[in-house]
Amino acid sequence: MYRFFKRAADILVSCMALIILSPLMLIVSVFVKLTSPGPVIFKQERLGKNCKIFKMYKFRSMCVGAEKSGVYSDKTDPRVTKVGKFIRATSIDELPQMINILKGDMSFIGPRPPLTYHPWPLEEYTEEQKHMFDVRPGITGWAQINGRKDVEWNHRIELNCWYVDHMSLPLDIKILFLTVFKVLKNEDNENTGATVITNQEEK
């Protein structure tokens, strides 16, 4: 029952947010376009519900082709544009994901969708770890308020699976408010180094 309510709320809130925030998104689009060559929206393949691959949208915050140099980025990364530094610090770069929510790819609250190849390919996830794909991924989630980018991936996935088993309205409200608090304080928003230990190493 809650999953139906959650989806309805996602559609309603994302529609309202896109309308209210459209002036801000237009301004950001102009600044991204004027300050760095390349598309305004960055599209990236991610793993979603039921392990389905979808394209997640973000405002582009790095120079074109930056992924070829690796997936980790910090505050000194030269690949990040001047505008990119600001929209990353404020999480404004995530706003286009409301379109993903409308499409049914994502939810506001849920496990963050991993890359198709990072932290490891889908076939290397254990059956227990694949439990995180039983719900729609989110813009923010339980792992994000419990360390975000500092958390090693095996533990991050454990937190995601815990969320799937305990998903509820009170928990989602708690995650939402703690996310706002962390964004305002800009906590855990930079990679401090590689956070991947392969499943084989873990064993």
PDB file of C-alpha atoms in Angstrom, residues 2-142:
ATOM      1  CA  TYR A   2       2.757   2.460   0.919  1.00  0.00           C
ATOM      2  CA  ARG A   3       4.557   1.820  -2.366  1.00  0.00           C
ATOM      3  CA  PHE A   4       1.451   2.985  -4.256  1.00  0.00           C
ATOM      4  CA  PHE A   5       1.203   6.109  -2.102  1.00  0.00           C
ATOM      5  CA  LYS A   6       4.940   6.745  -2.510  1.00  0.00           C
ATOM      6  CA  ARG A   7       4.698   6.607  -6.311  1.00  0.00           C
ATOM      7  CA  ALA A   8       1.674   8.938  -6.361  1.00  0.00           C
ATOM      8  CA  ALA A   9       3.476  11.399  -4.088  1.00  0.00           C
ATOM      9  CA  ASP A  10       6.586  11.241  -6.285  1.00  0.00           C
ATOM     10  CA  ILE A  11       4.562  12.184  -9.365  1.00  0.00           C
ATOM     11  CA  LEU A  12       2.701  15.020  -7.639  1.00  0.00           C
ATOM     12  CA  VAL A  13       5.734  16.544  -5.907  1.00  0.00           C
ATOM     13  CA  SER A  14       8.041  16.265  -8.929  1.00  0.00           C
ATOM     14  CA  CYS A  15       5.442  17.993 -11.143  1.00  0.00           C
ATOM     15  CA  MET A  16       5.069  20.829  -8.647  1.00  0.00           C
ATOM     16  CA  ALA A  17       8.840  21.097  -8.137  1.00  0.00           C
ATOM     17  CA  LEU A  18       9.564  21.248 -11.873  1.00  0.00           C
ATOM     18  CA  ILE A  19       7.079  24.108 -12.243  1.00  0.00           C
ATOM     19  CA  ILE A  20       8.316  26.049  -9.198  1.00  0.00           C
ATOM     20  CA  LEU A  21      12.010  25.483  -9.901  1.00  0.00           C
ATOM     21  CA  SER A  22      11.844  25.984 -13.677  1.00  0.00           C
ATOM     22  CA  PRO A  23      13.268  29.570 -13.474  1.00  0.00           C
ATOM     23  CA  LEU A  24      16.244  28.311 -11.425  1.00  0.00           C
ATOM     24  CA  MET A  25      16.797  25.383 -13.796  1.00  0.00           C
ATOM     25  CA  LEU A  26      16.704  27.749 -16.768  1.00  0.00           C
ATOM     26  CA  ILE A  27      19.321  30.021 -15.168  1.00  0.00           C
ATOM     27  CA  VAL A  28      21.562  27.053 -14.360  1.00  0.00           C
ATOM     28  CA  SER A  29      21.192  25.768 -17.919  1.00  0.00           C
ATOM     29  CA  VAL A  30      22.335  29.123 -19.320  1.00  0.00           C
ATOM     30  CA  PHE A  31      25.381  29.300 -17.028  1.00  0.00           C
ATOM     31  CA  VAL A  32      26.406  25.710 -17.776  1.00  0.00           C
ATOM     32  CA  LYS A  33      26.152  26.369 -21.513  1.00  0.00           C
ATOM     33  CA  LEU A  34      27.981  29.706 -21.438  1.00  0.00           C
ATOM     34  CA  THR A  35      30.872  28.651 -19.224  1.00  0.00           C
ATOM     35  CA  SER A  36      31.786  25.261 -20.681  1.00  0.00           C
ATOM     36  CA  PRO A  37      31.453  23.691 -24.135  1.00  0.00           C
ATOM     37  CA  GLY A  38      29.151  20.697 -24.310  1.00  0.00           C
ATOM     38  CA  PRO A  39      25.565  19.716 -23.513  1.00  0.00           C
ATOM     39  CA  VAL A  40      23.708  21.195 -20.545  1.00  0.00           C
ATOM     40  CA  ILE A  41      22.365  17.830 -19.400  1.00  0.00           C
ATOM     41  CA  PHE A  42      24.688  14.946 -18.601  1.00  0.00           C
ATOM     42  CA  LYS A  43      23.159  11.524 -19.228  1.00  0.00           C
ATOM     43  CA  GLN A  44      24.621   8.442 -17.586  1.00  0.00           C
ATOM     44  CA  GLU A  45      23.549   4.810 -17.583  1.00  0.00           C
ATOM     45  CA  ARG A  46      22.605   3.534 -14.135  1.00  0.00           C
ATOM     46  CA  LEU A  47      21.072   0.386 -12.660  1.00  0.00           C
ATOM     47  CA  GLY A  48      17.495   0.868 -11.502  1.00  0.00           C
ATOM     48  CA  LYS A  49      14.593  -1.181 -10.201  1.00  0.00           C
ATOM     49  CA  ASN A  50      14.796  -4.862 -11.111  1.00  0.00           C
ATOM     50  CA  CYS A  51      18.350  -4.206 -12.365  1.00  0.00           C
ATOM     51  CA  LYS A  52      16.972  -2.374 -15.401  1.00  0.00           C
ATOM     52  CA  ILE A  53      19.394   0.048 -17.050  1.00  0.00           C
ATOM     53  CA  PHE A  54      18.162   3.629 -17.456  1.00  0.00           C
ATOM     54  CA  LYS A  55      19.694   6.992 -18.264  1.00  0.00           C
ATOM     55  CA  MET A  56      19.944   9.284 -15.258  1.00  0.00           C
ATOM     56  CA  TYR A  57      19.967  13.042 -15.854  1.00  0.00           C
ATOM     57  CA  LYS A  58      22.114  15.703 -14.193  1.00  0.00           C
ATOM     58  CA  PHE A  59      23.221  19.208 -14.984  1.00  0.00           C
ATOM     59  CA  ARG A  60      26.699  18.753 -16.431  1.00  0.00           C
ATOM     60  CA  SER A  61      29.279  19.784 -13.825  1.00  0.00           C
ATOM     61  CA  MET A  62      32.428  18.456 -15.481  1.00  0.00           C
ATOM     62  CA  CYS A  63      34.137  18.944 -18.809  1.00  0.00           C
ATOM     63  CA  VAL A  64      33.058  16.709 -21.689  1.00  0.00           C
ATOM     64  CA  GLY A  65      34.721  13.275 -21.607  1.00  0.00           C
ATOM     65  CA  ALA A  66      35.654  13.540 -17.915  1.00  0.00           C
ATOM     66  CA  GLU A  67      34.552   9.942 -17.198  1.00  0.00           C
ATOM     67  CA  LYS A  68      37.504   8.616 -19.178  1.00  0.00           C
ATOM     68  CA  SER A  69      39.775   9.795 -16.352  1.00  0.00           C
ATOM     69  CA  GLY A  70      37.977   7.830 -13.615  1.00  0.00           C
ATOM     70  CA  VAL A  71      34.810   7.909 -11.503  1.00  0.00           C
ATOM     71  CA  TYR A  72      36.193   9.605  -8.384  1.00  0.00           C
ATOM     72  CA  SER A  73      36.225  13.366  -8.028  1.00  0.00           C
ATOM     73  CA  ASP A  74      37.119  15.768  -5.200  1.00  0.00           C
ATOM     74  CA  LYS A  75      37.197  19.523  -4.646  1.00  0.00           C
ATOM     75  CA  THR A  76      40.570  19.856  -6.434  1.00  0.00           C
ATOM     76  CA  ASP A  77      39.519  17.912  -9.542  1.00  0.00           C
ATOM     77  CA  PRO A  78      40.372  20.048 -12.615  1.00  0.00           C
ATOM     78  CA  ARG A  79      37.626  18.286 -14.598  1.00  0.00           C
ATOM     79  CA  VAL A  80      34.955  20.088 -12.563  1.00  0.00           C
ATOM     80  CA  THR A  81      33.892  23.401 -14.105  1.00  0.00           C
ATOM     81  CA  LYS A  82      33.527  26.637 -12.138  1.00  0.00           C
ATOM     82  CA  VAL A  83      29.756  26.432 -12.317  1.00  0.00           C
ATOM     83  CA  GLY A  84      30.016  22.703 -11.618  1.00  0.00           C
ATOM     84  CA  LYS A  85      31.667  23.320  -8.257  1.00  0.00           C
ATOM     85  CA  PHE A  86      28.715  25.413  -7.125  1.00  0.00           C
ATOM     86  CA  ILE A  87      25.919  23.186  -8.387  1.00  0.00           C
ATOM     87  CA  ARG A  88      27.646  20.133  -6.903  1.00  0.00           C
ATOM     88  CA  ALA A  89      28.110  21.761  -3.500  1.00  0.00           C
ATOM     89  CA  THR A  90      24.429  22.747  -3.419  1.00  0.00           C
ATOM     90  CA  SER A  91      23.205  19.520  -5.105  1.00  0.00           C
ATOM     91  CA  ILE A  92      21.496  21.638  -7.775  1.00  0.00           C
ATOM     92  CA  ASP A  93      23.067  19.331 -10.365  1.00  0.00           C
ATOM     93  CA  GLU A  94      20.597  16.637  -9.248  1.00  0.00           C
ATOM     94  CA  LEU A  95      17.439  18.622 -10.145  1.00  0.00           C
ATOM     95  CA  PRO A  96      16.985  17.101 -13.634  1.00  0.00           C
ATOM     96  CA  GLN A  97      16.414  13.749 -11.927  1.00  0.00           C
ATOM     97  CA  MET A  98      12.883  14.918 -11.224  1.00  0.00           C
ATOM     98  CA  ILE A  99      12.294  14.067 -14.886  1.00  0.00           C
ATOM     99  CA  ASN A 100      13.551  10.546 -14.091  1.00  0.00           C
ATOM    100  CA  ILE A 101      11.002  10.452 -11.264  1.00  0.00           C
ATOM    101  CA  LEU A 102       8.158  11.412 -13.602  1.00  0.00           C
ATOM    102  CA  LYS A 103       9.268   8.750 -16.074  1.00  0.00           C
ATOM    103  CA  GLY A 104       9.178   6.109 -13.334  1.00  0.00           C
ATOM    104  CA  ASP A 105      12.932   5.482 -13.343  1.00  0.00           C
ATOM    105  CA  MET A 106      13.456   6.911  -9.868  1.00  0.00           C
ATOM    106  CA  SER A 107      11.874   8.077  -6.627  1.00  0.00           C
ATOM    107  CA  PHE A 108      12.771  10.972  -4.335  1.00  0.00           C
ATOM    108  CA  ILE A 109      13.849   8.521  -1.610  1.00  0.00           C
ATOM    109  CA  GLY A 110      15.573   5.214  -2.312  1.00  0.00           C
ATOM    110  CA  PRO A 111      18.985   3.631  -2.856  1.00  0.00           C
ATOM    111  CA  ARG A 112      21.200   5.751  -5.096  1.00  0.00           C
ATOM    112  CA  PRO A 113      21.435   3.997  -8.489  1.00  0.00           C
ATOM    113  CA  PRO A 114      24.958   2.676  -9.131  1.00  0.00           C
ATOM    114  CA  LEU A 115      26.777   2.839 -12.438  1.00  0.00           C
ATOM    115  CA  THR A 116      26.488  -0.230 -14.648  1.00  0.00           C
ATOM    116  CA  TYR A 117      30.201  -0.961 -14.092  1.00  0.00           C
ATOM    117  CA  HIS A 118      30.924   0.593 -10.700  1.00  0.00           C
ATOM    118  CA  PRO A 119      31.432  -0.453  -7.940  1.00  0.00           C
ATOM    119  CA  TRP A 120      31.353  -3.692  -9.954  1.00  0.00           C
ATOM    120  CA  PRO A 121      29.363  -5.199 -12.868  1.00  0.00           C
ATOM    121  CA  LEU A 122      25.860  -6.519 -12.159  1.00  0.00           C
ATOM    122  CA  GLU A 123      26.928 -10.166 -12.430  1.00  0.00           C
ATOM    123  CA  GLU A 124      29.313  -9.677  -9.488  1.00  0.00           C
ATOM    124  CA  TYR A 125      26.575  -8.582  -7.056  1.00  0.00           C
ATOM    125  CA  THR A 126      25.516 -11.276  -4.622  1.00  0.00           C
ATOM    126  CA  GLU A 127      21.855 -12.260  -4.440  1.00  0.00           C
ATOM    127  CA  GLU A 128      21.630 -10.469  -1.100  1.00  0.00           C
ATOM    128  CA  GLN A 129      23.091  -7.293  -2.599  1.00  0.00           C
ATOM    129  CA  LYS A 130      20.657  -7.398  -5.531  1.00  0.00           C
ATOM    130  CA  HIS A 131      17.892  -6.881  -2.963  1.00  0.00           C
ATOM    131  CA  MET A 132      18.609  -3.144  -3.224  1.00  0.00           C
ATOM    132  CA  PHE A 133      17.186  -3.236  -6.753  1.00  0.00           C
ATOM    133  CA  ASP A 134      13.745  -4.335  -5.529  1.00  0.00           C
ATOM    134  CA  VAL A 135      12.644  -0.692  -5.270  1.00  0.00           C
ATOM    135  CA  ARG A 136      13.071   2.410  -7.416  1.00  0.00           C
ATOM    136  CA  PRO A 137      16.392   4.177  -6.806  1.00  0.00           C
ATOM    137  CA  GLY A 138      16.263   7.629  -5.276  1.00  0.00           C
ATOM    138  CA  ILE A 139      17.791  11.085  -5.443  1.00  0.00           C
ATOM    139  CA  THR A 140      18.726  10.524  -1.806  1.00  0.00           C
ATOM    140  CA  GLY A 141      18.562   7.540   0.516  1.00  0.00           C
ATOM    141  CA  TRP A 142      19.494   5.858   3.779  1.00  0.00           C
TER     142      TRP A 142
END
